[in-house]
Amino acid sequence: MQIHHDWTGLPASARGASLAMGNFDGVHRGHRAVIDAARAAADAPLGVLTFEPHPRQFFVPGGPAFRLMNAEARANRLARLGVEQLYELPFSAVLAGLTPEAFAREVLCDGLGAAHVTVGADFCFGKDRKGTAETLVELGRQMGFGVTILPLVAQDGHEFSSTAVRQALTEGRTRDAERMLGHWHRIEGEVVHGEKRGRELGWPTANMLMDGLHLPRLGVYAVLVDVLTGPDKVSCQGVASLGVRPMFGENAPNLEVHLFDFSGDLYGKHLSVALVEFLRDEAKFENLQALIDQIAADAEDARRALKGA
């Protein structure tokens, strides 16, 4: 998959795609339906047009963290779905200030040379969100690209949405989140240096930051881990603690992952960690031995939860 960060100056090979357009936070089953419709809409390479940062981050920069995926995780998921061209456009004052007509002409038509554009029924675009999916149909008719509006995808009367996924994760309902996403919720990113307490306790962990991401329920999880970079590109089972480490008086939330049956240096490597089963809430223990005993019990619980995963 090729990733582009601008809509101007693209080579001919990067133009003329059939585009699915939206934010695609979480890449849930509703998003996948839009992507599948774009795939079927035209005899052209499959592309996704999205924005970085998320428009909500641009308009409310001090707001609470809400994203299900960082840009890296989203790109990895889209690549797995067979997307050939990813247009991750910088959402700035310039892009936010384009009228719907200017966006359609400058970005979709002149810049990307879109063969076709597919959006969900609730899609809005352009300055002050004045453009609707129906607006896009008319603009496409004028400018020479086709448009498909896909009805919102639902199951049992409930629409798939990033908001519903966030709520499930907030409550620790990982399997409900998986049903809406169509895949396990994953936290992806670089392994950073921590306090190395896990190693001292006999349970070495890979530490990952949660900056800008929606926080699932704090606690301990059974996880599946893919090592994405470096010489040890393997898939492992593991146990992870998501929280603020109350035992040590720290309060910046991060993810600490212990990989079962793995030995190797993970610092600077990139991991993809799937939250499979919530095991227990975060807790503060009377002493270090009680914490060590609980970690061992958590590891056994995680192995049981992951049987067959």
mmCIF file of C-alpha atoms in Angstrom:
data_model
loop_
_atom_site.group_PDB
_atom_site.id
_atom_site.type_symbol
_atom_site.label_atom_id
_atom_site.label_comp_id
_atom_site.label_asym_id
_atom_site.label_seq_id
_atom_site.Cartn_x
_atom_site.Cartn_y
_atom_site.Cartn_z
ATOM 1 C CA MET A 1 0.000 0.000 0.000
ATOM 2 C CA GLN A 2 1.275 3.467 -0.900
ATOM 3 C CA ILE A 3 0.631 6.312 1.554
ATOM 4 C CA HIS A 4 0.354 9.931 0.366
ATOM 5 C CA HIS A 5 0.209 13.046 2.543
ATOM 6 C CA ASP A 6 -0.843 15.604 -0.049
ATOM 7 C CA TRP A 7 -3.291 15.901 -2.907
ATOM 8 C CA THR A 8 -0.980 17.807 -5.229
ATOM 9 C CA GLY A 9 1.969 16.688 -7.314
ATOM 10 C CA LEU A 10 1.015 13.011 -7.282
ATOM 11 C CA PRO A 11 2.456 10.663 -9.923
ATOM 12 C CA ALA A 12 0.055 9.264 -12.502
ATOM 13 C CA SER A 13 0.184 5.867 -10.766
ATOM 14 C CA ALA A 14 -1.323 7.409 -7.612
ATOM 15 C CA ARG A 15 -4.267 9.070 -9.381
ATOM 16 C CA GLY A 16 -7.538 7.664 -10.682
ATOM 17 C CA ALA A 17 -8.491 5.470 -7.724
ATOM 18 C CA SER A 18 -11.948 4.438 -6.613
ATOM 19 C CA LEU A 19 -12.058 6.183 -3.239
ATOM 20 C CA ALA A 20 -13.703 5.386 0.058
ATOM 21 C CA MET A 21 -13.775 8.679 1.975
ATOM 22 C CA GLY A 22 -14.142 9.257 5.710
ATOM 23 C CA ASN A 23 -12.307 9.280 9.037
ATOM 24 C CA PHE A 24 -12.350 5.481 9.486
ATOM 25 C CA ASP A 25 -11.510 5.601 13.199
ATOM 26 C CA GLY A 26 -11.472 1.973 14.275
ATOM 27 C CA VAL A 27 -12.159 0.689 10.736
ATOM 28 C CA HIS A 28 -15.334 -0.991 12.028
ATOM 29 C CA ARG A 29 -17.762 -3.067 10.013
ATOM 30 C CA GLY A 30 -19.620 0.013 8.756
ATOM 31 C CA HIS A 31 -16.332 1.444 7.474
ATOM 32 C CA ARG A 32 -15.482 -1.863 5.844
ATOM 33 C CA ALA A 33 -18.806 -1.793 3.999
ATOM 34 C CA VAL A 34 -17.894 1.615 2.546
ATOM 35 C CA ILE A 35 -14.487 0.290 1.495
ATOM 36 C CA ASP A 36 -16.019 -2.830 -0.078
ATOM 37 C CA ALA A 37 -18.506 -0.663 -1.989
ATOM 38 C CA ALA A 38 -15.633 1.489 -3.286
ATOM 39 C CA ARG A 39 -13.836 -1.673 -4.384
ATOM 40 C CA ALA A 40 -16.868 -2.752 -6.415
ATOM 41 C CA ALA A 41 -17.803 0.688 -7.774
ATOM 42 C CA ALA A 42 -15.184 1.106 -10.497
ATOM 43 C CA ASP A 43 -12.524 -0.753 -12.426
ATOM 44 C CA ALA A 44 -9.761 1.211 -10.705
ATOM 45 C CA PRO A 45 -7.251 0.839 -7.873
ATOM 46 C CA LEU A 46 -8.848 0.863 -4.417
ATOM 47 C CA GLY A 47 -8.064 3.999 -2.432
ATOM 48 C CA VAL A 48 -9.008 5.467 0.932
ATOM 49 C CA LEU A 49 -9.109 9.212 1.569
ATOM 50 C CA THR A 50 -8.859 10.129 5.220
ATOM 51 C CA PHE A 51 -7.460 12.904 7.392
ATOM 52 C CA GLU A 52 -4.663 13.354 9.912
ATOM 53 C CA PRO A 53 -5.144 14.621 12.523
ATOM 54 C CA HIS A 54 -8.769 13.651 12.952
ATOM 55 C CA PRO A 55 -10.880 16.771 12.260
ATOM 56 C CA ARG A 56 -12.221 16.697 15.809
ATOM 57 C CA GLN A 57 -8.662 17.057 17.114
ATOM 58 C CA PHE A 58 -8.190 20.086 14.868
ATOM 59 C CA PHE A 59 -11.376 21.850 15.947
ATOM 60 C CA VAL A 60 -11.185 20.880 19.657
ATOM 61 C CA PRO A 61 -7.444 20.533 20.324
ATOM 62 C CA GLY A 62 -7.808 20.434 24.091
ATOM 63 C CA GLY A 63 -10.627 17.918 24.145
ATOM 64 C CA PRO A 64 -10.466 14.470 25.739
ATOM 65 C CA ALA A 65 -8.638 11.699 23.900
ATOM 66 C CA PHE A 66 -11.113 9.759 21.787
ATOM 67 C CA ARG A 67 -9.346 7.998 18.926
ATOM 68 C CA LEU A 68 -9.611 4.228 18.669
ATOM 69 C CA MET A 69 -6.601 4.091 16.359
ATOM 70 C CA ASN A 70 -3.527 6.157 15.739
ATOM 71 C CA ALA A 71 -2.495 6.737 12.134
ATOM 72 C CA GLU A 72 -0.143 3.743 12.179
ATOM 73 C CA ALA A 73 -2.811 1.299 13.344
ATOM 74 C CA ARG A 74 -5.352 2.613 10.854
ATOM 75 C CA ALA A 75 -2.895 2.289 7.968
ATOM 76 C CA ASN A 76 -1.998 -1.265 8.999
ATOM 77 C CA ARG A 77 -5.663 -2.271 9.117
ATOM 78 C CA LEU A 78 -6.436 -0.673 5.750
ATOM 79 C CA ALA A 79 -3.472 -2.458 4.174
ATOM 80 C CA ARG A 80 -4.875 -5.778 5.448
ATOM 81 C CA LEU A 81 -8.144 -4.946 3.659
ATOM 82 C CA GLY A 82 -6.381 -4.630 0.315
ATOM 83 C CA VAL A 83 -6.313 -0.832 0.034
ATOM 84 C CA GLU A 84 -3.757 0.110 -2.606
ATOM 85 C CA GLN A 85 -3.596 3.894 -2.193
ATOM 86 C CA LEU A 86 -4.042 5.672 1.149
ATOM 87 C CA TYR A 87 -4.438 9.452 0.986
ATOM 88 C CA GLU A 88 -3.834 10.625 4.551
ATOM 89 C CA LEU A 89 -4.426 14.325 3.978
ATOM 90 C CA PRO A 90 -3.223 16.887 6.535
ATOM 91 C CA PHE A 91 -6.294 18.412 8.157
ATOM 92 C CA SER A 92 -5.322 22.040 8.592
ATOM 93 C CA ALA A 93 -6.868 25.497 8.302
ATOM 94 C CA VAL A 94 -6.318 25.268 4.542
ATOM 95 C CA LEU A 95 -8.313 22.061 4.146
ATOM 96 C CA ALA A 96 -10.934 23.106 6.710
ATOM 97 C CA GLY A 97 -11.488 26.357 4.816
ATOM 98 C CA LEU A 98 -12.303 24.789 1.458
ATOM 99 C CA THR A 99 -15.930 25.045 0.420
ATOM 100 C CA PRO A 100 -17.586 21.793 -0.675
ATOM 101 C CA GLU A 101 -17.199 22.895 -4.306
ATOM 102 C CA ALA A 102 -13.515 23.767 -3.835
ATOM 103 C CA PHE A 103 -12.821 20.487 -2.036
ATOM 104 C CA ALA A 104 -14.451 18.471 -4.787
ATOM 105 C CA ARG A 105 -12.606 20.324 -7.541
ATOM 106 C CA GLU A 106 -9.161 20.886 -6.001
ATOM 107 C CA VAL A 107 -8.809 17.670 -4.001
ATOM 108 C CA LEU A 108 -10.998 14.987 -5.566
ATOM 109 C CA CYS A 109 -10.954 16.064 -9.199
ATOM 110 C CA ASP A 110 -7.756 18.004 -9.960
ATOM 111 C CA GLY A 111 -5.574 16.518 -7.219
ATOM 112 C CA LEU A 112 -6.515 12.849 -6.922
ATOM 113 C CA GLY A 113 -8.273 12.413 -10.262
ATOM 114 C CA ALA A 114 -10.861 10.257 -8.508
ATOM 115 C CA ALA A 115 -12.591 7.720 -10.717
ATOM 116 C CA HIS A 116 -15.345 7.220 -8.145
ATOM 117 C CA VAL A 117 -16.051 8.268 -4.550
ATOM 118 C CA THR A 118 -17.970 6.226 -1.967
ATOM 119 C CA VAL A 119 -19.190 7.696 1.333
ATOM 120 C CA GLY A 120 -21.537 6.767 4.136
ATOM 121 C CA ALA A 121 -24.987 8.330 4.203
ATOM 122 C CA ASP A 122 -24.037 10.636 7.119
ATOM 123 C CA PHE A 123 -20.867 12.011 5.502
ATOM 124 C CA CYS A 124 -20.362 15.798 5.610
ATOM 125 C CA PHE A 125 -17.488 17.792 4.176
ATOM 126 C CA GLY A 126 -16.262 21.278 3.294
ATOM 127 C CA LYS A 127 -16.214 24.487 5.280
ATOM 128 C CA ASP A 128 -18.648 24.412 8.220
ATOM 129 C CA ARG A 129 -19.626 20.863 7.127
ATOM 130 C CA LYS A 130 -21.995 22.356 4.573
ATOM 131 C CA GLY A 131 -21.471 19.590 2.031
ATOM 132 C CA THR A 132 -23.549 16.418 2.394
ATOM 133 C CA ALA A 133 -23.422 13.096 0.600
ATOM 134 C CA GLU A 134 -26.139 14.379 -1.731
ATOM 135 C CA THR A 135 -24.055 17.500 -2.400
ATOM 136 C CA LEU A 136 -21.192 15.233 -3.421
ATOM 137 C CA VAL A 137 -23.405 13.397 -5.921
ATOM 138 C CA GLU A 138 -24.241 16.665 -7.677
ATOM 139 C CA LEU A 139 -20.630 17.866 -7.638
ATOM 140 C CA GLY A 140 -19.465 14.538 -9.034
ATOM 141 C CA ARG A 141 -22.000 14.855 -11.833
ATOM 142 C CA GLN A 142 -20.610 18.278 -12.687
ATOM 143 C CA MET A 143 -16.941 17.302 -12.438
ATOM 144 C CA GLY A 144 -16.980 13.854 -13.964
ATOM 145 C CA PHE A 145 -16.589 11.372 -11.114
ATOM 146 C CA GLY A 146 -19.167 8.887 -9.880
ATOM 147 C CA VAL A 147 -20.496 8.832 -6.322
ATOM 148 C CA THR A 148 -21.987 6.018 -4.248
ATOM 149 C CA ILE A 149 -23.840 6.758 -1.001
ATOM 150 C CA LEU A 150 -23.871 3.703 1.229
ATOM 151 C CA PRO A 151 -26.671 3.380 3.804
ATOM 152 C CA LEU A 152 -25.426 3.048 7.385
ATOM 153 C CA VAL A 153 -24.722 -0.574 8.265
ATOM 154 C CA ALA A 154 -26.593 -1.971 11.261
ATOM 155 C CA GLN A 155 -27.124 -5.216 13.134
ATOM 156 C CA ASP A 156 -30.116 -5.982 15.345
ATOM 157 C CA GLY A 157 -31.300 -2.428 14.784
ATOM 158 C CA HIS A 158 -28.060 -0.849 16.040
ATOM 159 C CA GLU A 159 -25.775 1.022 13.670
ATOM 160 C CA PHE A 160 -22.079 0.247 13.777
ATOM 161 C CA SER A 161 -20.291 3.323 15.066
ATOM 162 C CA SER A 162 -16.992 4.353 16.616
ATOM 163 C CA THR A 163 -18.981 5.781 19.534
ATOM 164 C CA ALA A 164 -20.530 2.388 20.306
ATOM 165 C CA VAL A 165 -17.123 0.722 20.112
ATOM 166 C CA ARG A 166 -15.681 3.265 22.551
ATOM 167 C CA GLN A 167 -18.499 2.579 25.004
ATOM 168 C CA ALA A 168 -17.938 -1.166 24.832
ATOM 169 C CA LEU A 169 -14.218 -0.710 25.493
ATOM 170 C CA THR A 170 -14.878 1.727 28.354
ATOM 171 C CA GLU A 171 -16.910 -1.032 29.995
ATOM 172 C CA GLY A 172 -14.325 -3.740 29.274
ATOM 173 C CA ARG A 173 -16.594 -5.530 26.787
ATOM 174 C CA THR A 174 -13.819 -6.501 24.397
ATOM 175 C CA ARG A 175 -15.809 -9.189 22.600
ATOM 176 C CA ASP A 176 -18.708 -6.814 21.947
ATOM 177 C CA ALA A 177 -16.191 -4.356 20.511
ATOM 178 C CA GLU A 178 -14.773 -7.135 18.322
ATOM 179 C CA ARG A 179 -18.239 -7.928 16.935
ATOM 180 C CA MET A 180 -18.735 -4.302 15.915
ATOM 181 C CA LEU A 181 -15.220 -3.851 14.577
ATOM 182 C CA GLY A 182 -14.942 -7.150 12.768
ATOM 183 C CA HIS A 183 -11.494 -7.532 14.347
ATOM 184 C CA TRP A 184 -9.929 -7.283 17.786
ATOM 185 C CA HIS A 185 -9.362 -3.773 19.089
ATOM 186 C CA ARG A 186 -5.624 -3.203 18.780
ATOM 187 C CA ILE A 187 -3.210 -0.717 20.283
ATOM 188 C CA GLU A 188 -0.219 -0.204 18.029
ATOM 189 C CA GLY A 189 2.982 1.737 18.330
ATOM 190 C CA GLU A 190 6.583 1.846 19.441
ATOM 191 C CA VAL A 191 7.944 0.150 22.553
ATOM 192 C CA VAL A 192 9.418 2.850 24.781
ATOM 193 C CA HIS A 193 11.733 2.720 27.770
ATOM 194 C CA GLY A 194 9.932 2.519 31.096
ATOM 195 C CA GLU A 195 11.084 2.099 34.689
ATOM 196 C CA LYS A 196 12.000 -1.572 33.982
ATOM 197 C CA ARG A 197 10.151 -2.666 37.109
ATOM 198 C CA GLY A 198 8.623 -5.635 35.326
ATOM 199 C CA ARG A 199 12.075 -7.059 34.629
ATOM 200 C CA GLU A 200 13.037 -6.566 38.282
ATOM 201 C CA LEU A 201 9.882 -8.418 39.325
ATOM 202 C CA GLY A 202 10.588 -11.328 36.984
ATOM 203 C CA TRP A 203 7.928 -10.298 34.435
ATOM 204 C CA PRO A 204 9.566 -8.130 31.746
ATOM 205 C CA THR A 205 7.138 -5.927 29.872
ATOM 206 C CA ALA A 206 7.047 -3.875 26.690
ATOM 207 C CA ASN A 207 5.748 -0.381 27.426
ATOM 208 C CA MET A 208 3.559 1.528 24.974
ATOM 209 C CA LEU A 209 2.140 5.033 25.265
ATOM 210 C CA MET A 210 -1.588 5.758 25.022
ATOM 211 C CA ASP A 211 -1.249 9.406 23.961
ATOM 212 C CA GLY A 212 -4.311 10.642 22.072
ATOM 213 C CA LEU A 213 -6.121 7.304 22.282
ATOM 214 C CA HIS A 214 -9.411 6.456 23.931
ATOM 215 C CA LEU A 215 -8.722 4.587 27.155
ATOM 216 C CA PRO A 216 -10.464 1.230 27.481
ATOM 217 C CA ARG A 217 -11.366 0.085 30.987
ATOM 218 C CA LEU A 218 -8.222 0.177 33.109
ATOM 219 C CA GLY A 219 -7.048 -3.208 34.226
ATOM 220 C CA VAL A 220 -5.477 -6.461 33.090
ATOM 221 C CA TYR A 221 -6.159 -8.105 29.740
ATOM 222 C CA ALA A 222 -5.388 -11.314 27.894
ATOM 223 C CA VAL A 223 -3.786 -10.162 24.654
ATOM 224 C CA LEU A 224 -2.511 -11.275 21.281
ATOM 225 C CA VAL A 225 0.685 -9.539 20.191
ATOM 226 C CA ASP A 226 2.258 -9.108 16.765
ATOM 227 C CA VAL A 227 5.839 -7.822 16.618
ATOM 228 C CA LEU A 228 5.687 -5.693 13.471
ATOM 229 C CA THR A 229 9.299 -4.535 13.072
ATOM 230 C CA GLY A 230 12.798 -5.803 13.733
ATOM 231 C CA PRO A 231 14.273 -9.280 13.250
ATOM 232 C CA ASP A 232 11.751 -10.989 15.550
ATOM 233 C CA LYS A 233 8.520 -10.487 13.585
ATOM 234 C CA VAL A 234 6.456 -13.008 15.505
ATOM 235 C CA SER A 235 2.961 -13.444 16.897
ATOM 236 C CA CYS A 236 2.618 -14.245 20.592
ATOM 237 C CA GLN A 237 0.073 -14.527 23.342
ATOM 238 C CA GLY A 238 0.475 -12.444 26.439
ATOM 239 C CA VAL A 239 -0.949 -10.561 29.381
ATOM 240 C CA ALA A 240 -1.091 -6.783 29.609
ATOM 241 C CA SER A 241 -1.796 -4.134 32.204
ATOM 242 C CA LEU A 242 -3.471 -0.947 31.029
ATOM 243 C CA GLY A 243 -3.406 1.709 33.685
ATOM 244 C CA VAL A 244 -1.647 4.234 35.894
ATOM 245 C CA ARG A 245 0.398 1.832 38.094
ATOM 246 C CA PRO A 246 -1.135 2.798 41.479
ATOM 247 C CA MET A 247 1.432 0.630 43.291
ATOM 248 C CA PHE A 248 4.094 3.159 42.350
ATOM 249 C CA GLY A 249 2.199 6.453 42.583
ATOM 250 C CA GLU A 250 2.293 7.190 38.850
ATOM 251 C CA ASN A 251 -0.675 8.492 36.910
ATOM 252 C CA ALA A 252 0.181 8.667 33.192
ATOM 253 C CA PRO A 253 -1.699 5.742 31.635
ATOM 254 C CA ASN A 254 0.258 3.323 29.492
ATOM 255 C CA LEU A 255 0.121 -0.274 28.303
ATOM 256 C CA GLU A 256 2.579 -2.783 29.743
ATOM 257 C CA VAL A 257 2.678 -6.062 27.821
ATOM 258 C CA HIS A 258 4.327 -9.323 28.850
ATOM 259 C CA LEU A 259 4.791 -11.688 25.899
ATOM 260 C CA PHE A 260 4.570 -15.384 26.716
ATOM 261 C CA ASP A 261 7.476 -17.592 25.609
ATOM 262 C CA PHE A 262 9.401 -14.701 24.066
ATOM 263 C CA SER A 263 12.925 -13.473 24.637
ATOM 264 C CA GLY A 264 14.423 -10.569 22.763
ATOM 265 C CA ASP A 265 14.973 -6.832 22.794
ATOM 266 C CA LEU A 266 11.784 -4.979 21.890
ATOM 267 C CA TYR A 267 12.879 -1.392 22.600
ATOM 268 C CA GLY A 268 12.153 0.762 19.559
ATOM 269 C CA LYS A 269 10.214 -2.021 17.861
ATOM 270 C CA HIS A 270 6.564 -1.599 16.907
ATOM 271 C CA LEU A 271 3.890 -3.886 18.357
ATOM 272 C CA SER A 272 0.253 -4.525 17.607
ATOM 273 C CA VAL A 273 -1.572 -5.570 20.794
ATOM 274 C CA ALA A 274 -5.093 -7.007 20.566
ATOM 275 C CA LEU A 275 -7.241 -6.712 23.708
ATOM 276 C CA VAL A 276 -9.011 -10.083 23.764
ATOM 277 C CA GLU A 277 -10.382 -10.556 27.294
ATOM 278 C CA PHE A 278 -10.712 -8.219 30.266
ATOM 279 C CA LEU A 279 -9.492 -10.122 33.332
ATOM 280 C CA ARG A 280 -9.654 -7.746 36.303
ATOM 281 C CA ASP A 281 -9.557 -4.112 37.361
ATOM 282 C CA GLU A 282 -6.324 -2.358 38.219
ATOM 283 C CA ALA A 283 -5.494 -2.629 41.924
ATOM 284 C CA LYS A 284 -2.977 -1.518 44.527
ATOM 285 C CA PHE A 285 -1.312 -4.293 46.559
ATOM 286 C CA GLU A 286 0.016 -4.377 50.097
ATOM 287 C CA ASN A 287 3.543 -5.288 49.032
ATOM 288 C CA LEU A 288 5.641 -6.343 46.044
ATOM 289 C CA GLN A 289 5.277 -10.070 46.735
ATOM 290 C CA ALA A 290 1.496 -9.757 46.591
ATOM 291 C CA LEU A 291 1.850 -7.978 43.259
ATOM 292 C CA ILE A 292 4.187 -10.680 41.906
ATOM 293 C CA ASP A 293 1.772 -13.422 42.999
ATOM 294 C CA GLN A 294 -1.121 -11.623 41.296
ATOM 295 C CA ILE A 295 0.853 -11.189 38.056
ATOM 296 C CA ALA A 296 1.506 -14.943 38.002
ATOM 297 C CA ALA A 297 -2.206 -15.603 38.529
ATOM 298 C CA ASP A 298 -3.079 -13.096 35.789
ATOM 299 C CA ALA A 299 -0.741 -14.884 33.390
ATOM 300 C CA GLU A 300 -2.475 -18.199 34.048
ATOM 301 C CA ASP A 301 -5.885 -16.583 33.585
ATOM 302 C CA ALA A 302 -4.718 -15.061 30.311
ATOM 303 C CA ARG A 303 -3.434 -18.383 28.986
ATOM 304 C CA ARG A 304 -6.811 -19.968 29.730
ATOM 305 C CA ALA A 305 -8.708 -17.095 28.101
ATOM 306 C CA LEU A 306 -6.568 -17.339 24.969
ATOM 307 C CA LYS A 307 -6.913 -21.064 24.389
ATOM 308 C CA GLY A 308 -7.998 -21.455 20.787
ATOM 309 C CA ALA A 309 -7.431 -17.775 20.001
#
